[in-house]
mmCIF file of C-alpha atoms in Angstrom:
data_model
loop_
_atom_site.group_PDB
_atom_site.id
_atom_site.type_symbol
_atom_site.label_atom_id
_atom_site.label_comp_id
_atom_site.label_asym_id
_atom_site.label_seq_id
_atom_site.Cartn_x
_atom_site.Cartn_y
_atom_site.Cartn_z
ATOM 1 C CA MET V 834 12.500 36.397 55.414
ATOM 2 C CA ASP V 835 13.550 32.776 55.889
ATOM 3 C CA LYS V 836 16.131 32.900 58.622
ATOM 4 C CA HIS V 837 18.011 30.034 56.988
ATOM 5 C CA GLN V 838 18.240 31.817 53.670
ATOM 6 C CA ASP V 839 21.764 32.591 52.541
ATOM 7 C CA LEU V 840 22.691 36.189 53.146
ATOM 8 C CA PHE V 841 25.522 38.057 51.466
ATOM 9 C CA LEU V 842 26.539 40.906 53.738
ATOM 10 C CA ALA V 843 29.202 43.407 52.681
ATOM 11 C CA MET V 844 31.106 45.226 55.404
ATOM 12 C CA VAL V 845 33.901 47.729 55.798
ATOM 13 C CA ALA V 846 35.610 48.175 59.167
ATOM 14 C CA GLY V 847 38.388 50.663 59.718
ATOM 15 C CA GLU V 848 41.079 50.057 62.330
ATOM 16 C CA THR V 849 41.073 47.755 65.375
ATOM 17 C CA SER V 850 37.970 49.213 67.046
ATOM 18 C CA GLY V 851 35.926 48.813 63.864
ATOM 19 C CA ASP V 852 37.077 45.213 63.523
ATOM 20 C CA LEU V 853 35.817 44.521 67.064
ATOM 21 C CA LEU V 854 32.410 46.078 66.361
ATOM 22 C CA ALA V 855 31.997 44.319 63.029
ATOM 23 C CA GLY V 856 32.943 41.015 64.646
ATOM 24 C CA LEU V 857 30.097 41.503 67.133
ATOM 25 C CA VAL V 858 27.610 42.152 64.325
ATOM 26 C CA LEU V 859 28.688 38.947 62.579
ATOM 27 C CA GLN V 860 28.437 37.082 65.883
ATOM 28 C CA GLY V 861 24.889 38.363 66.419
ATOM 29 C CA LEU V 862 23.786 37.380 62.900
ATOM 30 C CA ALA V 863 25.354 33.909 62.912
ATOM 31 C CA ASN V 864 22.445 32.128 64.633
ATOM 32 C CA ASP V 865 19.784 33.608 62.368
ATOM 33 C CA PHE V 866 21.739 33.215 59.141
ATOM 34 C CA PRO V 867 23.756 29.969 59.239
ATOM 35 C CA GLY V 868 24.660 30.423 55.576
ATOM 36 C CA LEU V 869 25.889 33.977 56.098
ATOM 37 C CA ARG V 870 28.562 35.125 53.651
ATOM 38 C CA SER V 871 30.396 38.324 54.470
ATOM 39 C CA ALA V 872 33.141 40.149 52.601
ATOM 40 C CA GLY V 873 34.742 43.541 52.103
ATOM 41 C CA ILE V 874 37.370 45.258 54.255
ATOM 42 C CA GLY V 875 38.092 43.859 57.702
ATOM 43 C CA GLY V 876 40.458 42.571 60.315
ATOM 44 C CA PRO V 877 41.269 39.460 62.355
ATOM 45 C CA ARG V 878 38.151 39.427 64.571
ATOM 46 C CA MET V 879 35.962 39.501 61.481
ATOM 47 C CA ALA V 880 38.076 36.769 59.893
ATOM 48 C CA GLN V 881 37.371 34.563 62.928
ATOM 49 C CA ALA V 882 33.673 34.861 62.027
ATOM 50 C CA GLY V 883 34.339 33.702 58.468
ATOM 51 C CA PHE V 884 34.680 37.153 56.907
ATOM 52 C CA ASP V 885 36.453 37.322 53.538
ATOM 53 C CA ALA V 886 38.744 40.368 53.692
ATOM 54 C CA TRP V 887 39.324 41.646 50.167
ATOM 55 C CA TRP V 888 41.523 44.319 51.788
ATOM 56 C CA PRO V 889 42.783 44.472 55.410
ATOM 57 C CA SER V 890 41.424 47.147 57.769
ATOM 58 C CA GLU V 891 44.806 48.799 58.235
ATOM 59 C CA ARG V 892 44.720 50.000 54.639
ATOM 60 C CA LEU V 893 42.224 52.635 55.827
ATOM 61 C CA ALA V 894 44.106 53.733 58.957
ATOM 62 C CA VAL V 895 45.185 57.373 58.671
ATOM 63 C CA HIS V 896 45.195 60.309 61.068
ATOM 64 C CA GLY V 897 43.672 63.776 60.807
ATOM 65 C CA TYR V 898 44.829 66.151 58.086
ATOM 66 C CA SER V 899 48.403 64.914 58.299
ATOM 67 C CA ALA V 900 50.998 64.452 55.609
ATOM 68 C CA GLU V 901 50.353 60.717 55.996
ATOM 69 C CA LEU V 902 46.817 61.231 54.694
ATOM 70 C CA VAL V 903 48.045 63.242 51.716
ATOM 71 C CA ARG V 904 50.472 60.459 50.812
ATOM 72 C CA ARG V 905 47.885 57.727 51.120
ATOM 73 C CA ILE V 906 44.700 59.394 49.898
ATOM 74 C CA TRP V 907 45.006 58.196 46.314
ATOM 75 C CA GLY V 908 45.439 54.585 47.378
ATOM 76 C CA ILE V 909 42.402 54.823 49.668
ATOM 77 C CA LEU V 910 40.271 56.395 46.939
ATOM 78 C CA ARG V 911 41.350 53.644 44.552
ATOM 79 C CA ILE V 912 40.254 50.996 47.061
ATOM 80 C CA ARG V 913 36.884 52.710 47.495
ATOM 81 C CA LYS V 914 36.303 52.848 43.741
ATOM 82 C CA GLN V 915 37.230 49.173 43.315
ATOM 83 C CA LEU V 916 35.034 48.178 46.267
ATOM 84 C CA VAL V 917 31.972 49.969 44.879
ATOM 85 C CA GLN V 918 32.564 48.433 41.453
ATOM 86 C CA ARG V 919 32.824 44.956 42.943
ATOM 87 C CA LEU V 920 29.696 45.362 45.063
ATOM 88 C CA THR V 921 27.791 46.793 42.108
ATOM 89 C CA ALA V 922 28.683 43.722 40.077
ATOM 90 C CA GLN V 923 27.877 41.401 43.007
ATOM 91 C CA PRO V 924 25.224 43.267 45.057
ATOM 92 C CA PRO V 925 24.929 42.326 48.735
ATOM 93 C CA LYS V 926 21.602 42.192 50.554
ATOM 94 C CA LEU V 927 23.001 44.796 52.907
ATOM 95 C CA PHE V 928 26.102 46.919 53.326
ATOM 96 C CA VAL V 929 27.293 47.736 56.849
ATOM 97 C CA GLY V 930 29.898 50.456 57.177
ATOM 98 C CA VAL V 931 31.573 50.266 60.574
ATOM 99 C CA ASP V 932 33.112 53.519 61.760
ATOM 100 C CA ALA V 933 35.600 55.093 59.242
ATOM 101 C CA PRO V 934 32.905 57.625 58.225
ATOM 102 C CA ASP V 935 35.035 59.524 55.714
ATOM 103 C CA PHE V 936 35.398 56.297 53.753
ATOM 104 C CA ASN V 937 32.168 54.459 54.533
ATOM 105 C CA LEU V 938 29.592 57.212 54.088
ATOM 106 C CA GLY V 939 30.811 57.702 50.519
ATOM 107 C CA VAL V 940 30.497 53.975 49.819
ATOM 108 C CA GLU V 941 27.051 53.851 51.429
ATOM 109 C CA GLU V 942 25.780 56.808 49.402
ATOM 110 C CA ARG V 943 26.831 55.191 46.120
ATOM 111 C CA LEU V 944 25.391 51.787 47.014
ATOM 112 C CA ARG V 945 22.140 53.199 48.383
ATOM 113 C CA ALA V 946 21.612 55.076 45.121
ATOM 114 C CA GLN V 947 21.661 51.655 43.440
ATOM 115 C CA GLY V 948 18.972 50.252 45.729
ATOM 116 C CA ILE V 949 21.286 48.437 48.176
ATOM 117 C CA LYS V 950 20.253 48.852 51.809
ATOM 118 C CA THR V 951 22.890 50.439 54.026
ATOM 119 C CA VAL V 952 23.624 50.582 57.733
ATOM 120 C CA HIS V 953 26.227 52.741 59.412
ATOM 121 C CA PHE V 954 27.532 51.429 62.743
ATOM 122 C CA VAL V 955 28.816 54.120 65.125
ATOM 123 C CA CYS V 956 27.215 57.495 64.664
ATOM 124 C CA PRO V 957 29.811 60.044 63.540
ATOM 125 C CA SER V 958 30.307 62.485 66.401
ATOM 126 C CA ILE V 959 28.125 65.221 64.939
ATOM 127 C CA TRP V 960 27.413 66.211 68.551
ATOM 128 C CA ALA V 961 31.103 67.040 69.070
ATOM 129 C CA TRP V 962 32.322 68.449 65.760
ATOM 130 C CA ARG V 963 31.624 68.552 62.009
ATOM 131 C CA PRO V 964 27.809 68.900 62.333
ATOM 132 C CA GLU V 965 27.573 69.214 58.541
ATOM 133 C CA ARG V 966 28.035 65.448 58.388
ATOM 134 C CA VAL V 967 24.377 64.958 59.346
ATOM 135 C CA GLU V 968 23.316 65.665 55.753
ATOM 136 C CA LYS V 969 25.809 63.122 54.475
ATOM 137 C CA ILE V 970 24.471 60.543 56.937
ATOM 138 C CA ARG V 971 20.892 61.213 55.802
ATOM 139 C CA ARG V 972 21.847 60.589 52.177
ATOM 140 C CA SER V 973 24.003 57.559 52.910
ATOM 141 C CA ALA V 974 22.446 55.369 55.594
ATOM 142 C CA ASP V 975 19.069 53.668 55.814
ATOM 143 C CA HIS V 976 19.783 53.095 59.494
ATOM 144 C CA VAL V 977 22.428 54.017 62.069
ATOM 145 C CA LEU V 978 23.506 51.776 64.943
ATOM 146 C CA CYS V 979 24.539 53.982 67.869
ATOM 147 C CA ILE V 980 26.893 53.195 70.734
ATOM 148 C CA PHE V 981 25.862 56.135 72.945
ATOM 149 C CA PRO V 982 22.326 56.453 74.367
ATOM 150 C CA PHE V 983 21.670 60.076 73.441
ATOM 151 C CA GLU V 984 22.409 59.632 69.723
ATOM 152 C CA PRO V 985 19.148 58.110 68.331
ATOM 153 C CA SER V 986 17.018 61.055 69.483
ATOM 154 C CA LEU V 987 19.558 63.477 68.034
ATOM 155 C CA LEU V 988 19.476 61.691 64.663
ATOM 156 C CA ALA V 989 15.657 61.500 64.768
ATOM 157 C CA GLN V 990 15.567 65.298 64.808
ATOM 158 C CA HIS V 991 17.161 65.112 61.359
ATOM 159 C CA GLY V 992 14.895 62.363 60.049
ATOM 160 C CA ILE V 993 17.481 59.573 60.382
ATOM 161 C CA ALA V 994 16.396 56.170 61.746
ATOM 162 C CA ALA V 995 18.694 54.843 64.467
ATOM 163 C CA THR V 996 18.959 52.235 67.234
ATOM 164 C CA TYR V 997 20.996 52.355 70.442
ATOM 165 C CA VAL V 998 22.879 49.059 70.773
ATOM 166 C CA GLY V 999 25.172 49.884 73.701
ATOM 167 C CA HIS V 1000 28.917 50.152 73.723
ATOM 168 C CA PRO V 1001 30.595 46.744 73.335
ATOM 169 C CA LEU V 1002 33.508 47.730 75.556
ATOM 170 C CA ALA V 1003 31.100 47.933 78.490
ATOM 171 C CA ASN V 1004 30.618 44.161 78.234
ATOM 172 C CA VAL V 1005 34.286 43.374 77.607
ATOM 173 C CA ILE V 1006 35.501 45.297 80.652
ATOM 174 C CA PRO V 1007 34.362 43.995 84.078
ATOM 175 C CA LEU V 1008 32.079 46.194 86.137
ATOM 176 C CA GLN V 1009 34.365 45.620 89.124
ATOM 177 C CA PRO V 1010 37.994 45.670 87.928
ATOM 178 C CA ASN V 1011 40.534 43.586 89.838
ATOM 179 C CA ARG V 1012 43.663 45.682 90.280
ATOM 180 C CA ALA V 1013 45.529 43.062 92.309
ATOM 181 C CA ALA V 1014 44.903 40.268 89.779
ATOM 182 C CA ALA V 1015 45.970 42.490 86.882
ATOM 183 C CA ARG V 1016 49.190 43.425 88.690
ATOM 184 C CA GLN V 1017 49.893 39.800 89.437
ATOM 185 C CA GLN V 1018 49.350 38.872 85.786
ATOM 186 C CA LEU V 1019 51.774 41.589 84.680
ATOM 187 C CA GLY V 1020 54.310 40.736 87.374
ATOM 188 C CA LEU V 1021 53.955 44.113 89.087
ATOM 189 C CA PRO V 1022 54.255 44.790 92.816
ATOM 190 C CA LEU V 1023 50.880 44.564 94.551
ATOM 191 C CA ASP V 1024 51.688 47.626 96.633
ATOM 192 C CA GLY V 1025 53.052 50.938 95.426
ATOM 193 C CA GLU V 1026 51.940 53.400 92.777
ATOM 194 C CA VAL V 1027 51.544 52.378 89.142
ATOM 195 C CA LEU V 1028 51.103 54.814 86.273
ATOM 196 C CA ALA V 1029 49.991 53.624 82.827
ATOM 197 C CA VAL V 1030 51.197 55.824 79.969
ATOM 198 C CA LEU V 1031 49.246 55.373 76.719
ATOM 199 C CA PRO V 1032 50.593 57.593 73.921
ATOM 200 C CA GLY V 1033 48.228 56.298 71.227
ATOM 201 C CA SER V 1034 48.051 53.409 68.777
ATOM 202 C CA ARG V 1035 48.962 55.237 65.568
ATOM 203 C CA ALA V 1036 52.428 56.188 64.388
ATOM 204 C CA SER V 1037 51.410 59.819 63.939
ATOM 205 C CA GLU V 1038 50.016 59.991 67.491
ATOM 206 C CA VAL V 1039 53.169 58.523 68.984
ATOM 207 C CA SER V 1040 55.286 60.996 67.013
ATOM 208 C CA TYR V 1041 53.438 63.962 68.501
ATOM 209 C CA ILE V 1042 52.513 62.741 71.979
ATOM 210 C CA ALA V 1043 55.025 60.199 73.255
ATOM 211 C CA LYS V 1044 57.896 62.628 73.888
ATOM 212 C CA PRO V 1045 56.000 65.058 76.155
ATOM 213 C CA PHE V 1046 54.459 62.050 77.910
ATOM 214 C CA PHE V 1047 57.890 60.525 78.531
ATOM 215 C CA LEU V 1048 59.367 63.831 79.650
ATOM 216 C CA ALA V 1049 56.477 64.114 82.113
ATOM 217 C CA ALA V 1050 57.215 60.563 83.230
ATOM 218 C CA ALA V 1051 60.850 61.544 83.829
ATOM 219 C CA ARG V 1052 59.742 64.376 86.113
ATOM 220 C CA LEU V 1053 57.397 62.041 87.985
ATOM 221 C CA LEU V 1054 60.142 59.449 88.479
ATOM 222 C CA GLN V 1055 62.432 62.109 89.842
ATOM 223 C CA ALA V 1056 59.832 63.169 92.411
ATOM 224 C CA ARG V 1057 58.562 59.608 93.098
ATOM 225 C CA PRO V 1058 61.460 57.156 92.618
ATOM 226 C CA SER V 1059 59.316 54.170 93.618
ATOM 227 C CA LEU V 1060 56.688 54.882 90.944
ATOM 228 C CA THR V 1061 56.184 52.006 88.475
ATOM 229 C CA ILE V 1062 55.445 53.144 84.919
ATOM 230 C CA ILE V 1063 54.012 50.771 82.320
ATOM 231 C CA VAL V 1064 53.581 51.638 78.639
ATOM 232 C CA PRO V 1065 51.352 49.404 76.497
ATOM 233 C CA ALA V 1066 52.696 49.579 72.942
ATOM 234 C CA VAL V 1067 51.291 48.415 69.636
ATOM 235 C CA PRO V 1068 53.929 45.881 68.486
ATOM 236 C CA ALA V 1069 54.501 47.735 65.208
ATOM 237 C CA LEU V 1070 55.372 50.892 67.176
ATOM 238 C CA ARG V 1071 57.495 49.243 69.866
ATOM 239 C CA ALA V 1072 60.828 50.267 68.342
ATOM 240 C CA ARG V 1073 59.703 53.895 68.013
ATOM 241 C CA ILE V 1074 58.446 53.999 71.595
ATOM 242 C CA ASP V 1075 61.672 52.447 72.907
ATOM 243 C CA ALA V 1076 63.706 55.022 70.983
ATOM 244 C CA LEU V 1077 61.701 57.968 72.337
ATOM 245 C CA ALA V 1078 61.883 56.604 75.892
ATOM 246 C CA ALA V 1079 65.650 56.259 75.533
ATOM 247 C CA GLU V 1080 65.876 59.804 74.169
ATOM 248 C CA CYS V 1081 64.048 61.030 77.275
ATOM 249 C CA GLY V 1082 66.356 59.031 79.512
ATOM 250 C CA ILE V 1083 63.729 56.705 81.004
ATOM 251 C CA LEU V 1084 63.899 53.488 78.961
ATOM 252 C CA ASP V 1085 65.536 51.617 81.820
ATOM 253 C CA ARG V 1086 63.021 53.064 84.331
ATOM 254 C CA ILE V 1087 59.801 52.020 82.588
ATOM 255 C CA ARG V 1088 58.294 48.770 81.402
ATOM 256 C CA VAL V 1089 57.075 48.693 77.802
ATOM 257 C CA LEU V 1090 54.390 46.063 77.210
ATOM 258 C CA ASP V 1091 53.489 44.379 73.939
ATOM 259 C CA GLY V 1092 49.878 45.499 73.771
ATOM 260 C CA GLN V 1093 48.017 44.502 76.973
ATOM 261 C CA SER V 1094 46.453 47.965 77.327
ATOM 262 C CA HIS V 1095 43.427 46.598 79.194
ATOM 263 C CA LEU V 1096 45.600 44.847 81.760
ATOM 264 C CA ALA V 1097 47.669 48.017 82.139
ATOM 265 C CA LEU V 1098 44.558 50.111 82.792
ATOM 266 C CA GLU V 1099 43.199 47.569 85.254
ATOM 267 C CA ALA V 1100 46.520 47.430 87.093
ATOM 268 C CA CYS V 1101 47.274 51.148 87.332
ATOM 269 C CA ASP V 1102 46.375 53.823 89.873
ATOM 270 C CA CYS V 1103 46.231 56.515 87.203
ATOM 271 C CA THR V 1104 46.805 56.872 83.475
ATOM 272 C CA LEU V 1105 48.341 59.549 81.279
ATOM 273 C CA ILE V 1106 46.491 58.902 78.068
ATOM 274 C CA ALA V 1107 46.001 60.155 74.509
ATOM 275 C CA SER V 1108 42.471 61.247 73.648
ATOM 276 C CA GLY V 1109 40.522 58.521 71.858
ATOM 277 C CA THR V 1110 38.681 55.282 72.564
ATOM 278 C CA ALA V 1111 41.307 54.321 75.162
ATOM 279 C CA THR V 1112 40.003 57.092 77.433
ATOM 280 C CA LEU V 1113 36.607 55.388 77.514
ATOM 281 C CA GLU V 1114 38.352 52.105 78.347
ATOM 282 C CA ALA V 1115 40.106 53.859 81.234
ATOM 283 C CA ALA V 1116 36.767 55.213 82.460
ATOM 284 C CA LEU V 1117 35.202 51.734 82.335
ATOM 285 C CA TYR V 1118 38.116 50.519 84.459
ATOM 286 C CA LYS V 1119 37.165 53.381 86.854
ATOM 287 C CA ARG V 1120 40.651 54.870 86.651
ATOM 288 C CA PRO V 1121 41.526 58.548 87.115
ATOM 289 C CA MET V 1122 43.281 59.933 84.082
ATOM 290 C CA VAL V 1123 44.918 62.925 82.479
ATOM 291 C CA ILE V 1124 43.809 63.224 78.848
ATOM 292 C CA SER V 1125 46.121 64.870 76.362
ATOM 293 C CA TYR V 1126 46.501 65.319 72.640
ATOM 294 C CA HIS V 1127 48.867 66.995 70.241
ATOM 295 C CA MET V 1128 48.701 67.177 66.473
ATOM 296 C CA HIS V 1129 50.002 69.191 63.539
ATOM 297 C CA ALA V 1130 49.196 72.898 63.951
ATOM 298 C CA ILE V 1131 47.071 73.011 60.775
ATOM 299 C CA SER V 1132 45.020 69.997 61.880
ATOM 300 C CA TRP V 1133 44.529 71.620 65.287
ATOM 301 C CA ARG V 1134 43.223 74.868 63.818
ATOM 302 C CA LEU V 1135 40.833 73.004 61.525
ATOM 303 C CA MET V 1136 39.508 70.932 64.420
ATOM 304 C CA LEU V 1137 38.947 73.974 66.647
ATOM 305 C CA ARG V 1138 36.843 75.635 63.954
ATOM 306 C CA LYS V 1139 34.491 72.633 63.847
ATOM 307 C CA GLN V 1140 34.417 71.720 67.548
ATOM 308 C CA LEU V 1141 30.948 71.992 69.154
ATOM 309 C CA GLN V 1142 31.665 71.083 72.778
ATOM 310 C CA PRO V 1143 34.205 72.262 75.335
ATOM 311 C CA TRP V 1144 35.390 68.675 75.908
ATOM 312 C CA VAL V 1145 37.567 66.433 73.762
ATOM 313 C CA GLY V 1146 37.894 63.297 75.907
ATOM 314 C CA LEU V 1147 35.032 60.795 75.739
ATOM 315 C CA PRO V 1148 34.621 60.474 79.537
ATOM 316 C CA ASN V 1149 34.128 64.230 79.820
ATOM 317 C CA ILE V 1150 31.767 64.351 76.823
ATOM 318 C CA LEU V 1151 29.627 61.525 78.191
ATOM 319 C CA CYS V 1152 29.570 63.032 81.687
ATOM 320 C CA GLN V 1153 29.060 66.527 80.232
ATOM 321 C CA ASP V 1154 31.660 67.868 82.637
ATOM 322 C CA PHE V 1155 35.423 68.118 83.110
ATOM 323 C CA VAL V 1156 35.520 65.097 85.413
ATOM 324 C CA VAL V 1157 39.156 64.547 84.384
ATOM 325 C CA PRO V 1158 41.660 67.146 83.161
ATOM 326 C CA GLU V 1159 42.388 67.697 79.470
ATOM 327 C CA LEU V 1160 45.749 69.170 78.461
ATOM 328 C CA LEU V 1161 45.765 69.734 74.730
ATOM 329 C CA GLN V 1162 48.218 71.046 72.164
ATOM 330 C CA ALA V 1163 50.312 73.898 73.654
ATOM 331 C CA ALA V 1164 48.970 73.121 77.149
ATOM 332 C CA ALA V 1165 50.449 69.602 76.977
ATOM 333 C CA THR V 1166 53.813 70.520 78.455
ATOM 334 C CA PRO V 1167 55.762 67.925 80.446
ATOM 335 C CA GLU V 1168 55.482 70.135 83.530
ATOM 336 C CA ALA V 1169 51.688 70.481 83.290
ATOM 337 C CA LEU V 1170 51.181 66.801 82.515
ATOM 338 C CA ALA V 1171 53.319 65.736 85.465
ATOM 339 C CA GLU V 1172 51.496 68.102 87.816
ATOM 340 C CA ALA V 1173 48.053 66.843 86.736
ATOM 341 C CA VAL V 1174 49.138 63.216 87.219
ATOM 342 C CA THR V 1175 50.603 64.093 90.626
ATOM 343 C CA GLN V 1176 47.240 65.411 91.807
ATOM 344 C CA TRP V 1177 45.585 62.072 90.989
ATOM 345 C CA LEU V 1178 48.387 60.037 92.573
ATOM 346 C CA ASP V 1179 48.079 62.151 95.718
ATOM 347 C CA ALA V 1180 44.263 61.962 95.762
ATOM 348 C CA PRO V 1181 43.916 58.780 97.903
ATOM 349 C CA ARG V 1182 45.754 60.632 100.669
ATOM 350 C CA LEU V 1183 44.814 64.283 100.072
ATOM 351 C CA ASP V 1184 41.413 64.201 98.337
ATOM 352 C CA PRO V 1185 39.745 60.768 98.643
ATOM 353 C CA ALA V 1186 36.289 62.295 98.095
ATOM 354 C CA ARG V 1187 37.285 63.459 94.607
ATOM 355 C CA LEU V 1188 38.500 59.966 93.763
ATOM 356 C CA ALA V 1189 35.355 58.279 95.122
ATOM 357 C CA GLN V 1190 33.108 60.669 93.208
ATOM 358 C CA LEU V 1191 34.961 59.960 89.954
ATOM 359 C CA GLU V 1192 34.715 56.198 90.458
ATOM 360 C CA GLN V 1193 30.958 56.467 91.086
ATOM 361 C CA ARG V 1194 30.389 58.537 87.929
ATOM 362 C CA PHE V 1195 32.357 56.017 85.873
ATOM 363 C CA HIS V 1196 30.405 53.130 87.464
ATOM 364 C CA ASP V 1197 27.094 54.774 86.491
ATOM 365 C CA LEU V 1198 28.401 55.399 82.976
ATOM 366 C CA HIS V 1199 29.412 51.739 82.684
ATOM 367 C CA LEU V 1200 25.883 50.584 83.566
ATOM 368 C CA GLU V 1201 24.376 52.976 81.023
ATOM 369 C CA LEU V 1202 26.581 51.669 78.215
ATOM 370 C CA ARG V 1203 26.185 47.958 79.052
ATOM 371 C CA ARG V 1204 23.798 46.275 76.589
ATOM 372 C CA ASP V 1205 23.629 43.045 74.551
ATOM 373 C CA THR V 1206 25.245 44.684 71.528
ATOM 374 C CA PRO V 1207 25.408 41.637 69.190
ATOM 375 C CA LYS V 1208 21.709 40.847 69.690
ATOM 376 C CA LEU V 1209 20.489 44.443 69.471
ATOM 377 C CA ALA V 1210 22.537 45.039 66.307
ATOM 378 C CA ALA V 1211 21.338 41.787 64.747
ATOM 379 C CA ASP V 1212 17.695 42.574 65.621
ATOM 380 C CA ALA V 1213 17.963 46.003 64.001
ATOM 381 C CA ILE V 1214 19.536 44.515 60.866
ATOM 382 C CA GLN V 1215 16.799 41.838 60.687
ATOM 383 C CA LYS V 1216 14.125 44.560 60.706
ATOM 384 C CA ILE V 1217 15.918 46.491 57.952
ATOM 385 C CA LEU V 1218 16.182 43.358 55.786
ATOM 386 C CA SER V 1219 12.488 42.545 56.274
ATOM 387 C CA VAL V 1220 11.266 45.937 55.012
#
């Protein structure tokens, strides 16, 4: 294939993390396809690479089996139908679905049936829950780009072609974080304990998790008056977070940041954090953490029925061990959360070996995930296009 030939690439990225990954794919393809045209559903990072967003990524952002999903499902299905119709009328050389598997695998299956090559970027976590998805992946994707090293061999067992491209966060986050510089940038004291509280980036997460997190923070502040607590907040959720902090009586004792979650994780001694990609970010910053999650009772029961591993947090899954505590659902009481955080804050004095061991495991994990993701993804896509 002439590398200067125009290429029309269709993409769908769900949420902020998908936008980051898709932006890297476009970055990797730019040198080989100067006339690259890309369109579909995306966010600001993709737009910086010249992507034409027919719909913004946030239109796909929903959570679990919540009432929010029920309200929005018809709009999402309408977008999917219109997208498939548009791509059928104007077929791309390749469709890349980035994350958002409930949406993208359906699009990929329909397009692949029409002879359009498809790639799915980020293997759905069939190794953690919902193993039945493997059949859907087999029908939908010509190739899967994987961000964890063990996934290609797992997919190969099911006859699915895949390539490990590394986790892009491992290149974004420095191998040796600089706590002092991060504190200086945030205007925090260089000495003293700092706790980062991350109650999630979705409205539904904040609704369920923020209050027990803030009540735990109140207990910690009572026991450790000099503790500095920082709370990175998605700007759209800032008012809700401020209101919940005020309700828990700590608004004037904490510092709510507009975003800046990476700086907060680099600056802190420990983080109380909602399960999700942010836990991997915390691990790459080599920070001890307490992972927690809370959701609607029906969603929780459905998840438990399909869960394959004893761990929920990504650091524990990747290390195949409870290297950091997980307090989920009914176990996520303010008292238990505060106690688990206290153990980490006391560790430099009472259990430095535990802290050193955790930092070493996270350092090794960082090295394993660090790859040239844009190039590896672009190389895999080139091979698919040349077949």
